[in-house]
Short mmCIF file of C-alpha atoms (C1' of nucleotides) in Angstrom, two decimals:
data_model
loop_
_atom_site.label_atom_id
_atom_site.label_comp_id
_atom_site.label_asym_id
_atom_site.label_seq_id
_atom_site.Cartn_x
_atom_site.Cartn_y
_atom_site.Cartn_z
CA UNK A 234 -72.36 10.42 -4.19
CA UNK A 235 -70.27 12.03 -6.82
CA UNK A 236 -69.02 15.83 -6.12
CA UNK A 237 -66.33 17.71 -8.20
CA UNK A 238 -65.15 21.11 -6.24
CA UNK A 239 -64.41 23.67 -9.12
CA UNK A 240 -61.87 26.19 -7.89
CA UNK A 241 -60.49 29.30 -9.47
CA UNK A 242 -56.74 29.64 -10.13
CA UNK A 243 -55.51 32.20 -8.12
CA UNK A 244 -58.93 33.91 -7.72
CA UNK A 245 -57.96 37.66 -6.67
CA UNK A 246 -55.23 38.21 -9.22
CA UNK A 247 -57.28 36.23 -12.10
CA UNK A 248 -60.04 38.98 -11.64
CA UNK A 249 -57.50 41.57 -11.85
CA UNK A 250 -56.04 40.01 -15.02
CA UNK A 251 -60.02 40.18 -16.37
CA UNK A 252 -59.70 43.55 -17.02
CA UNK A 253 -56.21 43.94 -17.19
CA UNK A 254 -55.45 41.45 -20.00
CA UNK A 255 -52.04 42.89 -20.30
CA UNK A 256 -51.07 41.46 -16.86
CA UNK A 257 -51.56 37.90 -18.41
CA UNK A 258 -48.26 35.97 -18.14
CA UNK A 259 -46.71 38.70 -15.73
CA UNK A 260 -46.07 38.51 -11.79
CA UNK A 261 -48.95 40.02 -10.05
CA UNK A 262 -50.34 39.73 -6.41
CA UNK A 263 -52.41 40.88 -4.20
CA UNK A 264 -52.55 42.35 -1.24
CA UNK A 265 -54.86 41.74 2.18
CA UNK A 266 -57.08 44.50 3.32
CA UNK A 267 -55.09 47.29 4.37
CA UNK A 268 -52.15 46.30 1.90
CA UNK A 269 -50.82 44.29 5.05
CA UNK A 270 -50.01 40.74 3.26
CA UNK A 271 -49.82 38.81 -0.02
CA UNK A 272 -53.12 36.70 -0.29
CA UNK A 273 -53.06 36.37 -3.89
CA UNK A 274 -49.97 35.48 -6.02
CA UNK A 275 -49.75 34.87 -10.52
CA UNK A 276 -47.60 31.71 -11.01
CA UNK A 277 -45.40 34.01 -12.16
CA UNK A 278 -45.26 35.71 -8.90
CA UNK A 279 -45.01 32.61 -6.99
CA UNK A 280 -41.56 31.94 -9.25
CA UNK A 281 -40.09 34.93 -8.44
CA UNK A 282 -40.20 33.41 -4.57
CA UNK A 283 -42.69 35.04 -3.10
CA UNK A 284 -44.58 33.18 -0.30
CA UNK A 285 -47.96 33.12 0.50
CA UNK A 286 -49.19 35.16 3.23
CA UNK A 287 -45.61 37.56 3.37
CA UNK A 288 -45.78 40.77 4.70
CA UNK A 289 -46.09 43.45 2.11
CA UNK A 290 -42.72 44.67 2.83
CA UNK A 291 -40.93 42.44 2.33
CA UNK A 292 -41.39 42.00 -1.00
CA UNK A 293 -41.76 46.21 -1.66
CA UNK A 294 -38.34 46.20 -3.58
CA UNK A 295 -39.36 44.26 -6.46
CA UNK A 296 -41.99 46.44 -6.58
CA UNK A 297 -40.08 49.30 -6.93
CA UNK A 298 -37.65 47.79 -9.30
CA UNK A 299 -41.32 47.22 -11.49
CA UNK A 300 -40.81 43.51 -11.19
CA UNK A 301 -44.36 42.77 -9.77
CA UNK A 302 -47.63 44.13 -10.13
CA UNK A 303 -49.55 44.47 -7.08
CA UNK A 304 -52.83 44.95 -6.42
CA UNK A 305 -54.87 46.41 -2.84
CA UNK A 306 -57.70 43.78 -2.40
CA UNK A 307 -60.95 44.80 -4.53
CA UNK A 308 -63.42 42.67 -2.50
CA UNK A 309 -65.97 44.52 -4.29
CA UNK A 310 -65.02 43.13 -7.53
CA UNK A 311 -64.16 39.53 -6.66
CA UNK A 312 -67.76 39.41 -4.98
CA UNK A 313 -69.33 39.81 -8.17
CA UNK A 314 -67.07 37.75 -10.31
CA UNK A 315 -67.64 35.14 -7.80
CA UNK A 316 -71.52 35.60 -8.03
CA UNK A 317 -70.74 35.02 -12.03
CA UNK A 318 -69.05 31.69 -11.35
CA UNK A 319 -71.48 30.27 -9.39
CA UNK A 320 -74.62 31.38 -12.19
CA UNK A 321 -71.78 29.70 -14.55
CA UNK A 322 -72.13 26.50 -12.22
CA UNK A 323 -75.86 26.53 -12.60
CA UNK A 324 -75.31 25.51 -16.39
CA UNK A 325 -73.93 22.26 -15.34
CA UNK A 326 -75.83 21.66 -12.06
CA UNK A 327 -78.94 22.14 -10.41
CA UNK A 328 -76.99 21.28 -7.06
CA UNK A 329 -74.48 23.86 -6.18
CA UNK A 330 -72.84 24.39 -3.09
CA UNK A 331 -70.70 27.38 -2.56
CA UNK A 332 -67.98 26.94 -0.61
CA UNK A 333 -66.23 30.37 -0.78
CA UNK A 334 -65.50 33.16 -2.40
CA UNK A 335 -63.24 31.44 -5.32
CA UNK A 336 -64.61 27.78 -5.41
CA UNK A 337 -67.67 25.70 -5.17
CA UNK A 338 -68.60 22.12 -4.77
CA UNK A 339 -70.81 20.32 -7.31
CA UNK A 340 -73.29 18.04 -7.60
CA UNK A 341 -72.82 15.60 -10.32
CA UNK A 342 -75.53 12.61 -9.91
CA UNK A 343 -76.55 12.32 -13.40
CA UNK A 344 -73.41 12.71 -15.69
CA UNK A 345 -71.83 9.32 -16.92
CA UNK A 346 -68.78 7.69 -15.08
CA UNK A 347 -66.83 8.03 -18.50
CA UNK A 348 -67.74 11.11 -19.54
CA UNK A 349 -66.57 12.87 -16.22
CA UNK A 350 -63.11 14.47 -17.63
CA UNK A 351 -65.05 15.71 -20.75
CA UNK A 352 -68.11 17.31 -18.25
CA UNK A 353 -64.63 18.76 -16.06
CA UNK A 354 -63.30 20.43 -19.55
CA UNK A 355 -66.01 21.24 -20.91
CA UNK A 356 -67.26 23.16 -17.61
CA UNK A 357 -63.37 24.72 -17.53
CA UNK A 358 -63.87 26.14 -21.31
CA UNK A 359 -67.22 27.64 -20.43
CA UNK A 360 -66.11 29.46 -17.32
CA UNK A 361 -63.28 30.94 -18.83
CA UNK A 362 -65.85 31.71 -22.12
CA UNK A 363 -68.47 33.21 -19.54
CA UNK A 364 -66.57 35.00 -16.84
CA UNK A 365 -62.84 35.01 -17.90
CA UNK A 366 -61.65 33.04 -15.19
CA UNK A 367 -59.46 30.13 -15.45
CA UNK A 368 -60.52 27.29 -13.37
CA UNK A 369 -59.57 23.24 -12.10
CA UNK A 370 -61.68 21.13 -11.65
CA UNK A 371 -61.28 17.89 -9.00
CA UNK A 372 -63.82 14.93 -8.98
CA UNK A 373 -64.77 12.38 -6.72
CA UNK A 374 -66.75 10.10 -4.44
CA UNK A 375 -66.31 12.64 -1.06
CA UNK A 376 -65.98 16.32 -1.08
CA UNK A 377 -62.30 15.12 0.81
CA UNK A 378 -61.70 13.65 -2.15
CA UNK A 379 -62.98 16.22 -4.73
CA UNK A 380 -60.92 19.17 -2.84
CA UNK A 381 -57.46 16.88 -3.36
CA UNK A 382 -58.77 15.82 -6.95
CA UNK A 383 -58.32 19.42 -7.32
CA UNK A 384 -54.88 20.10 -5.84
CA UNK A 385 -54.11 17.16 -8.28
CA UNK A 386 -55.45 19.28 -10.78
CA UNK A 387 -53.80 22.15 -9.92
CA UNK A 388 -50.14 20.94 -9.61
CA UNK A 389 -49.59 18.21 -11.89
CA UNK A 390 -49.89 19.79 -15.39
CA UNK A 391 -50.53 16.34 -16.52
CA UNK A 392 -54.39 16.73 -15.67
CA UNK A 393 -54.77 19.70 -17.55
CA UNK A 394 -56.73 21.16 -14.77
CA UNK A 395 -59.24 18.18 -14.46
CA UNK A 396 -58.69 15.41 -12.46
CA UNK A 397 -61.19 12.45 -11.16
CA UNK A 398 -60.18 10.33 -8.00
CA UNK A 399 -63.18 8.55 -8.34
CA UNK A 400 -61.09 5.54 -9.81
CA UNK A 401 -59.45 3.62 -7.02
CA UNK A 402 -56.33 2.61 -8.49
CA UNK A 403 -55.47 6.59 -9.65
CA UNK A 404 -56.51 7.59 -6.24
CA UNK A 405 -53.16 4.91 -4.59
CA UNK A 406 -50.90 6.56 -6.83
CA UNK A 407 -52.13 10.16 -6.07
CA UNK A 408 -52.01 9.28 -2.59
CA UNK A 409 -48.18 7.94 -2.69
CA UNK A 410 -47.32 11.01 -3.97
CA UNK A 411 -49.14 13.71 -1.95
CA UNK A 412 -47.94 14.73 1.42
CA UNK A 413 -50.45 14.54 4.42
CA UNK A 414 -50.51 18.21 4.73
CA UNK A 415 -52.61 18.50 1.19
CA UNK A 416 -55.63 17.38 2.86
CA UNK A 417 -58.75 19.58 3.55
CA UNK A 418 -58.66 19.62 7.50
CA UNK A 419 -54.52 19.05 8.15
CA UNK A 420 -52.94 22.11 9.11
CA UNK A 421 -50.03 23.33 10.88
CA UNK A 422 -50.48 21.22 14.12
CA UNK A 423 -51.88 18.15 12.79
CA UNK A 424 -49.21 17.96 9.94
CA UNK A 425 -46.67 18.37 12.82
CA UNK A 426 -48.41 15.53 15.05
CA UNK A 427 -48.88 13.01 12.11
CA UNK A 428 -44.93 13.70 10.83
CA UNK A 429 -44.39 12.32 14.84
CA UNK A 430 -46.37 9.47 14.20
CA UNK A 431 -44.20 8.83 11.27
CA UNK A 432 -47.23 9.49 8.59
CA UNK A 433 -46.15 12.00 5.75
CA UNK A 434 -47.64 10.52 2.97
CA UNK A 435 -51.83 10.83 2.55
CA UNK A 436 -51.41 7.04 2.00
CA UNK A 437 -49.78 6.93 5.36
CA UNK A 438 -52.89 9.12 6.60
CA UNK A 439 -55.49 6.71 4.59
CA UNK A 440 -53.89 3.87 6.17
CA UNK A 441 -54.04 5.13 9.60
CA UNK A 442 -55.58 2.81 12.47
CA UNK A 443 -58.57 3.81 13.68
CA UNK A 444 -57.94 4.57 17.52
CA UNK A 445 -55.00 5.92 16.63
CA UNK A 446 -56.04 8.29 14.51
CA UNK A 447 -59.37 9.28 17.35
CA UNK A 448 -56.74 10.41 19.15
CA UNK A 449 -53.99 12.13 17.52
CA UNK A 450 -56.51 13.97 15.75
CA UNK A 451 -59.72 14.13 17.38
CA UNK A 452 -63.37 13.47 15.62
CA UNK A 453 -62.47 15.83 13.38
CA UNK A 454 -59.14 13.40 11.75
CA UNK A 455 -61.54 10.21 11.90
CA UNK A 456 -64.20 11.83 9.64
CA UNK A 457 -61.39 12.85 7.20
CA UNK A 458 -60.09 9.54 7.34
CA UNK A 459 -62.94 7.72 5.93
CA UNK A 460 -63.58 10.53 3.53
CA UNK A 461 -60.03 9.88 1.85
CA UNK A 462 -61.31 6.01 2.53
CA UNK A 463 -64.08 7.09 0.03
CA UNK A 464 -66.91 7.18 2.70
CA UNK A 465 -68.83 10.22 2.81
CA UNK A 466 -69.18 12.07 6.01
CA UNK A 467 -69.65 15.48 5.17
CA UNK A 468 -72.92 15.96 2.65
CA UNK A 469 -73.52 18.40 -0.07
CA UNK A 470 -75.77 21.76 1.31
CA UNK A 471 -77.44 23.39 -1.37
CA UNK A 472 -79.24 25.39 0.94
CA UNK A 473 -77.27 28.25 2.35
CA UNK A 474 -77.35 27.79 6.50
CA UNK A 475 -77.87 31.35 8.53
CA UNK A 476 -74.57 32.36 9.70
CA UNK A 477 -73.54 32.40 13.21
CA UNK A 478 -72.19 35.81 14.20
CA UNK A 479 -70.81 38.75 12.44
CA UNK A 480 -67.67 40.19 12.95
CA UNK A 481 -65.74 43.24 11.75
CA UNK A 482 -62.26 43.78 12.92
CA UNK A 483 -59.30 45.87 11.73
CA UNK A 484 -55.80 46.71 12.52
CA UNK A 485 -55.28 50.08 12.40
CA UNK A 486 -52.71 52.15 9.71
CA UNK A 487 -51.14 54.54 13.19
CA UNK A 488 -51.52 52.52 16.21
CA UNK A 489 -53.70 54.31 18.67
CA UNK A 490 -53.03 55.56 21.79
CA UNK A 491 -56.01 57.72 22.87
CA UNK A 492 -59.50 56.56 23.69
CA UNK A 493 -60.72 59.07 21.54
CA UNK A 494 -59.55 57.35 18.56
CA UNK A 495 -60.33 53.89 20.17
CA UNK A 496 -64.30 55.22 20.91
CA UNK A 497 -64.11 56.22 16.83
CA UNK A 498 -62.78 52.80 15.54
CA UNK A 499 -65.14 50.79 18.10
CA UNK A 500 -68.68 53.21 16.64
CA UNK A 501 -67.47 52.36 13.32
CA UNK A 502 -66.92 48.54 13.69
CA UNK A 503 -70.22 48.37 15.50
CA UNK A 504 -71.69 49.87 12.92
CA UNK A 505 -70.66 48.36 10.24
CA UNK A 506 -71.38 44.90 12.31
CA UNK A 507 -75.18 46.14 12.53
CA UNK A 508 -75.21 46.97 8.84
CA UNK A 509 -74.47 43.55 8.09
CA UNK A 510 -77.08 42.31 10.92
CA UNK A 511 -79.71 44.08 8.99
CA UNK A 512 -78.69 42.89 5.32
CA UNK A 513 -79.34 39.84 6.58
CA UNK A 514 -82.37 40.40 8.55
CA UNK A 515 -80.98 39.09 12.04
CA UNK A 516 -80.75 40.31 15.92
CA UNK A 517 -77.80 39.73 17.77
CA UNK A 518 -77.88 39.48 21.74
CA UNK A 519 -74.55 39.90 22.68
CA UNK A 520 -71.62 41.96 21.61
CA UNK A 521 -68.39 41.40 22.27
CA UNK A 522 -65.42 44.00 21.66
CA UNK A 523 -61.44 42.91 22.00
CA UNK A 524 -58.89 45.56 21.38
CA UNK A 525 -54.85 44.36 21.49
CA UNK A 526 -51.48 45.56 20.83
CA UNK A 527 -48.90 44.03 18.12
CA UNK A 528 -47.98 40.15 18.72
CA UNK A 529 -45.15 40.74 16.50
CA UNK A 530 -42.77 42.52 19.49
CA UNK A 531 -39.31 43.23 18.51
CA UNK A 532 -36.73 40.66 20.47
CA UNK A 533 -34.91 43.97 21.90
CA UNK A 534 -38.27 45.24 23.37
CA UNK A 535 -39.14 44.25 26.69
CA UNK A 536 -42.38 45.85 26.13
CA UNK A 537 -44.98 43.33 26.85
CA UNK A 538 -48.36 43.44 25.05
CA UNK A 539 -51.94 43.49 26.30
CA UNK A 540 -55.21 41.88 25.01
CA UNK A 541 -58.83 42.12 26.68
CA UNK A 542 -62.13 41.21 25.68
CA UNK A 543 -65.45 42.14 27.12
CA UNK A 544 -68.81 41.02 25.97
CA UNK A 545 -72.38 43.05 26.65
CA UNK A 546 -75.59 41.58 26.35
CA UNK A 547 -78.77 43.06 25.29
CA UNK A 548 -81.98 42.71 26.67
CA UNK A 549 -83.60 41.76 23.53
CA UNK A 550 -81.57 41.20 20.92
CA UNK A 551 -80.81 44.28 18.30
CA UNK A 552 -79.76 44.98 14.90
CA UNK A 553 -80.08 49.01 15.97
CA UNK A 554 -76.95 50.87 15.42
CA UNK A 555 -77.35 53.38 18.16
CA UNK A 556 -77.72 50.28 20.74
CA UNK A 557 -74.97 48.82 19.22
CA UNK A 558 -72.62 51.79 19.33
CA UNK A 559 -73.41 52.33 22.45
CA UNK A 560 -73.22 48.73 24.21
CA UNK A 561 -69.57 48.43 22.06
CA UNK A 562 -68.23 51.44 23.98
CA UNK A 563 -69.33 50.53 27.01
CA UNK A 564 -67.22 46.97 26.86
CA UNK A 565 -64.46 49.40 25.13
CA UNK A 566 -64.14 52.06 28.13
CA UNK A 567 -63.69 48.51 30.77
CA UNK A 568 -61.14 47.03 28.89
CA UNK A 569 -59.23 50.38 27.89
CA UNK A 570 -56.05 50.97 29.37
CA UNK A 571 -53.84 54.12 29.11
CA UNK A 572 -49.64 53.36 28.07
CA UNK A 573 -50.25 50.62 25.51
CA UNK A 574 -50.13 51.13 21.45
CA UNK A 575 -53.25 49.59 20.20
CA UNK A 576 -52.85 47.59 16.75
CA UNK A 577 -56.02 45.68 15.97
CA UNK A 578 -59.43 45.70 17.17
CA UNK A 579 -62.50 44.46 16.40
CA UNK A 580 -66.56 43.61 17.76
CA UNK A 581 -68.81 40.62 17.11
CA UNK A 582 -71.72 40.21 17.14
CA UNK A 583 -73.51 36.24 18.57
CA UNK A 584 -76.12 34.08 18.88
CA UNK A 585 -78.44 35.90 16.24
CA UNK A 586 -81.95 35.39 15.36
CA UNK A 587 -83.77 36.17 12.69
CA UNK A 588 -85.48 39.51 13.31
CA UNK A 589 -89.27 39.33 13.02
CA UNK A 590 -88.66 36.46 15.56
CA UNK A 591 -87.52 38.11 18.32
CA UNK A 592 -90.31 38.61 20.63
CA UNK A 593 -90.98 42.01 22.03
CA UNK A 594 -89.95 43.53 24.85
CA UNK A 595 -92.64 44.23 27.23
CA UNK A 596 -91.78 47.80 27.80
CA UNK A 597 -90.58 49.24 24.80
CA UNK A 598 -92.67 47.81 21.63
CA UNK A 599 -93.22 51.41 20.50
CA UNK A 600 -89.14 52.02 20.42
CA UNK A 601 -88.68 49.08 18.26
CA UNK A 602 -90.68 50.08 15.74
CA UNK A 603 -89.49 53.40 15.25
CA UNK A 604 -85.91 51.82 15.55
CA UNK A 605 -86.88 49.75 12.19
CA UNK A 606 -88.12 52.67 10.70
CA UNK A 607 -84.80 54.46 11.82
CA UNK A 608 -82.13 51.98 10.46
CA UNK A 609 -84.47 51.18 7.38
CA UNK A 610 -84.05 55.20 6.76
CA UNK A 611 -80.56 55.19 7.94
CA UNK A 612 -80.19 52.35 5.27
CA UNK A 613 -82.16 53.74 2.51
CA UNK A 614 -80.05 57.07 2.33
CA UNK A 615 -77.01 55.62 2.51
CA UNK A 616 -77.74 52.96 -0.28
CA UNK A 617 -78.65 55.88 -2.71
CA UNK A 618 -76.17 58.95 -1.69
CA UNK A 619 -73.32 57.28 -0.97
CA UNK A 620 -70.53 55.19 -3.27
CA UNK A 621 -69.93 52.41 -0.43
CA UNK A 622 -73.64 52.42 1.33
CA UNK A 623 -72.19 53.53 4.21
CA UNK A 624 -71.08 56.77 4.95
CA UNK A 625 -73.39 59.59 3.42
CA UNK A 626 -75.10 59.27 7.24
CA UNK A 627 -73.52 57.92 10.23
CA UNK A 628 -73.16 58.33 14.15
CA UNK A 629 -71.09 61.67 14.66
CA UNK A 630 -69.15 59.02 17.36
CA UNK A 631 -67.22 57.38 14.30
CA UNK A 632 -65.50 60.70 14.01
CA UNK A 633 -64.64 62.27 10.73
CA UNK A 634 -60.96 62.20 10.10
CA UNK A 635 -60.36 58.42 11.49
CA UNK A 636 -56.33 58.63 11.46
CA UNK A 637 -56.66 54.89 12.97
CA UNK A 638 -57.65 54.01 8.94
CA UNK A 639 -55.43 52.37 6.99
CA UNK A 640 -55.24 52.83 3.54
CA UNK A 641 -55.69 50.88 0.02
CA UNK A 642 -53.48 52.47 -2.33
CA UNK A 643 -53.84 50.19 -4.88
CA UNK A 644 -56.81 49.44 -5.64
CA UNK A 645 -58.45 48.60 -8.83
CA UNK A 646 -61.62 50.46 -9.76
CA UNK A 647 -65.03 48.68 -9.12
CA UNK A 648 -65.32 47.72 -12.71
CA UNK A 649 -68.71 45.98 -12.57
CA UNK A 650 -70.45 47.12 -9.61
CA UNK A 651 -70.01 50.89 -10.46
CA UNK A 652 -71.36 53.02 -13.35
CA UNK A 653 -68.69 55.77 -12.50
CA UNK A 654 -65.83 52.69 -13.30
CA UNK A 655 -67.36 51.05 -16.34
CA UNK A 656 -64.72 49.78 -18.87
CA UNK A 657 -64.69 51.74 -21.86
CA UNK A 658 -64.73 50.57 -25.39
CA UNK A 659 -64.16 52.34 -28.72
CA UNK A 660 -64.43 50.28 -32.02
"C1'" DT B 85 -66.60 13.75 61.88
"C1'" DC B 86 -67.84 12.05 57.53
"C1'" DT B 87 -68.06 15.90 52.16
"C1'" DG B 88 -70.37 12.04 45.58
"C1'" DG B 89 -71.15 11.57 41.02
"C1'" DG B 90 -73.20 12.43 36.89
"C1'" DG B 91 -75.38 15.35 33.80
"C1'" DT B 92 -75.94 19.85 31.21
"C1'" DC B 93 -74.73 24.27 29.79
"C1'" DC B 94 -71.61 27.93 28.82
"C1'" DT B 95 -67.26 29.96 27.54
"C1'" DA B 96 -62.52 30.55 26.17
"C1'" DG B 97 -59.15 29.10 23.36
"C1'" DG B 98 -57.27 26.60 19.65
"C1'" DA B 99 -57.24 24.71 15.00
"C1'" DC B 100 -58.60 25.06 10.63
"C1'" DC B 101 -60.52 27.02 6.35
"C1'" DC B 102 -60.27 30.56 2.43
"C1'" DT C 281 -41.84 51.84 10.19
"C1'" DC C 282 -44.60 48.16 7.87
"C1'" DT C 283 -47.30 41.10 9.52
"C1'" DG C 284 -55.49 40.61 7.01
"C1'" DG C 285 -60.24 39.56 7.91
"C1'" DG C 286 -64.19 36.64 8.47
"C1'" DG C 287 -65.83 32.48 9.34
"C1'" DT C 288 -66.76 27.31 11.53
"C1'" DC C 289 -66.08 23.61 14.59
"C1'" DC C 290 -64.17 21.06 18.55
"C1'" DT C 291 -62.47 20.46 23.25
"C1'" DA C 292 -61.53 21.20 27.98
"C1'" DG C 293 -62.83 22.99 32.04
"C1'" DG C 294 -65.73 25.52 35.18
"C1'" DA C 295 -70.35 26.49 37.06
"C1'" DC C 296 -74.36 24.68 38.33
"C1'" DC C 297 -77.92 21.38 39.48
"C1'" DC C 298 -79.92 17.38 41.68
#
DNA sequence: TCTGGGGTCCTAGGACCC
DNA sequence: TCTGGGGTCCTAGGACCC
């Protein structure tokens, strides 16, 4: 096996910088939904200090002062530049394998051993040809190895954006020289319980004992392990598997404090959830809705927080809205509780099905069929006579005004997925 | 009076990813 | 004042069964 992972630089702000050329060599970032946190930072941004992840206000002031450009997150517009990298991808491979949003693994059985950094450079130049977007490119016998090829890429400018750890002795002196952190699978936790075992280094990681390594890190640390050891464990999957559950969650922009507003936010997540369902063409039979305070309490505050779930299941499982809606609030009025200041909530929706397969329920085979007919209505007017397919008809339960809603105040217009934003050109 | 052990399934919570 | 959202996978522990 031979993979390469090809992953855009800085994938929110380069799409930005697509159609905002003049932003090239400037500090840009941008911001999670609801303009909460930095997710996407220029090099130039990340100079100027500013971390990933960072609340948005901390970092307002060199805003103000017009150091930094910042964006609200477009997802809208990074969706379809993504779709254009991986029809990019399909130039150079009949096996592609998208990972997410911004990068891609790639099958590369085929292309010569030597002539891997010119396929890398050459598949660099066309992206940024095709779609504008600058890109790395990291090689190598396991997709473990590919992703860190590609943080080589990525940091040492020696590469220049390609690098191939399919070559043993490169892949020793990579490994001296990369903390064990940089792997795909070591995060917080198992960074912290590897720097107790005395490993730092991925050599130190590659090295690791066997047993040792079972335990301190689970199945999960073992697969990695042979991975960096150049032994695949984790194949490439051209074929796109169904997904699992849907969820939609938010925090709100004014905390809420009335079930009123709660019963709004909950219809609209649930609805939004069963649009989703039905893009797809699944069922779900259960819902489950959570609803919490901040976790971010002030020191001084003795105020202590509160967090409930509560799932509902369905008797056969639904994509309707109006069962939905309804099921949602039901798990929303037993978990409400008066006094608290609500900050986030969210439903999900599991163990889905694929539509057509669920099998009928006895008693009510004439309401599900006009409930298809309903949400494929519902659907249809929505997709024509309304901007975001959503909200030219809706349950009169969302509410109208929705002061839970937070804002995006900076966001870019939807310059290829709507006629109203085209770019304009005059020559 | 003495009160097992092994298997499966489900769920909650944690870790990790982007 | 203001700290994202949407996923996957793994594990431990409880419920249940025989």
């Amino acid at each position: 096996m031979l993979v390469a992972l090809v992953d855009a630089n800085n994938f929110y702000v380069s799409c930005e910088r697509v159609f905002r050329p003049d932003l090239e060599r400037r500090p840009v970032i941008v911001l999670s939904n609801n303009d909460g946190c930095i997710i996407s930072r220029s090099n130039e941004a990340k100079a100027l200090g500013i971390g990933m992840a960072v609340p948005f206000f901390k970092v307002r002031d060199l805003v103000r002062q017009g150091k930094v450009t910042v964006f609200s997150s477009n997802y809208p517009l990074y969706g379809d530049m993504s779709r254009r990298m991986n029809e990019t991808l399909m130039a150079f491979s009949p096996d592609i394998e998208p990972y997410s949003i911004d990068e891609s693994f790639v099958g590369l059985t085929g292309v010569e051993r030597a002539k891997l950094i010119d396929y890398g450079q050459d598949l660099r130049a066309t992206m940024r040809r095709w779609t504008g977007l600058p890109v790395c490119v990291g090689i190598g016998p396991t997709k473990t190895l590919a992703k860190l090829a590609n943080v080589c890429a990525k940091k040492m400018p020696e590469f220049a954006g390609v690098c191939d750890l399919s070559d043993a002795a490169l892949r020793e002196r990579a490994f001296r020289a990369l903390p064990a952190r940089e792997v795909w699978g070591i995060g917080h936790s198992a960074a912290n319980t590897l720097t107790d075992l005395g490993i730092h280094t991925v050599a130190d990681l590659c090295a690791m004992d066997a047993g040792t390594a079972r335990r301190a890190l689970s199945i999960v640390g073992s697969r990695l392990i042979w991975e960096l050891r150049g032994e695949p464990c984790f194949t490439l999957e051209t074929i796109p598997q169904p997904r699992k559950g849907v969820s939609v969650t938010r925090s709100f922009g004014n905390r809420i404090t009335a079930f009123s507003a709660m019963s709004e936010a909950i219809t609209t997540f649930a609805t939004r959830a069963a649009e989703k369902l039905r893009e797809d063409g699944m069922a779900a039979s259960h819902i489950t809705v959570f609803m919490r305070t901040t976790h971010h309490p002030k020191p001084a505050d003795a105020f202590t927080g509160y967090a409930n779930s509560r799932t509902v299941s369905f008797i056969t499982p639904t994509c309707d809205t109006r069962e939905m809606a309804q099921a949602a609030l039901k798990a929303a009025e037993a978990i409400w509780k008066d006094g608290y200041r609500f900050a986030k909530a969210g439903v999900y929706l599991g163990d889905l099905m694929p539509f057509e397969r669920v099998s009928s329920d006895l008693f009510n085979v004439n309401d599900r069929e006009e409930s298809k007919s309903l949400m494929k209505a519902i659907d249809g007017i929505n997709n024509r006579h309304s901007r975001n397919g959503r909200d030219a008809i809706f349950l009169a339960a969302s509410g109208i005004r929705q002061h839970w809603r937070h804002r995006s105040d900076q966001r870019s217009p939807g310059y290829t997925t709507s006629f109203t934003d085209l770019r304009r050109v005059r020559a």
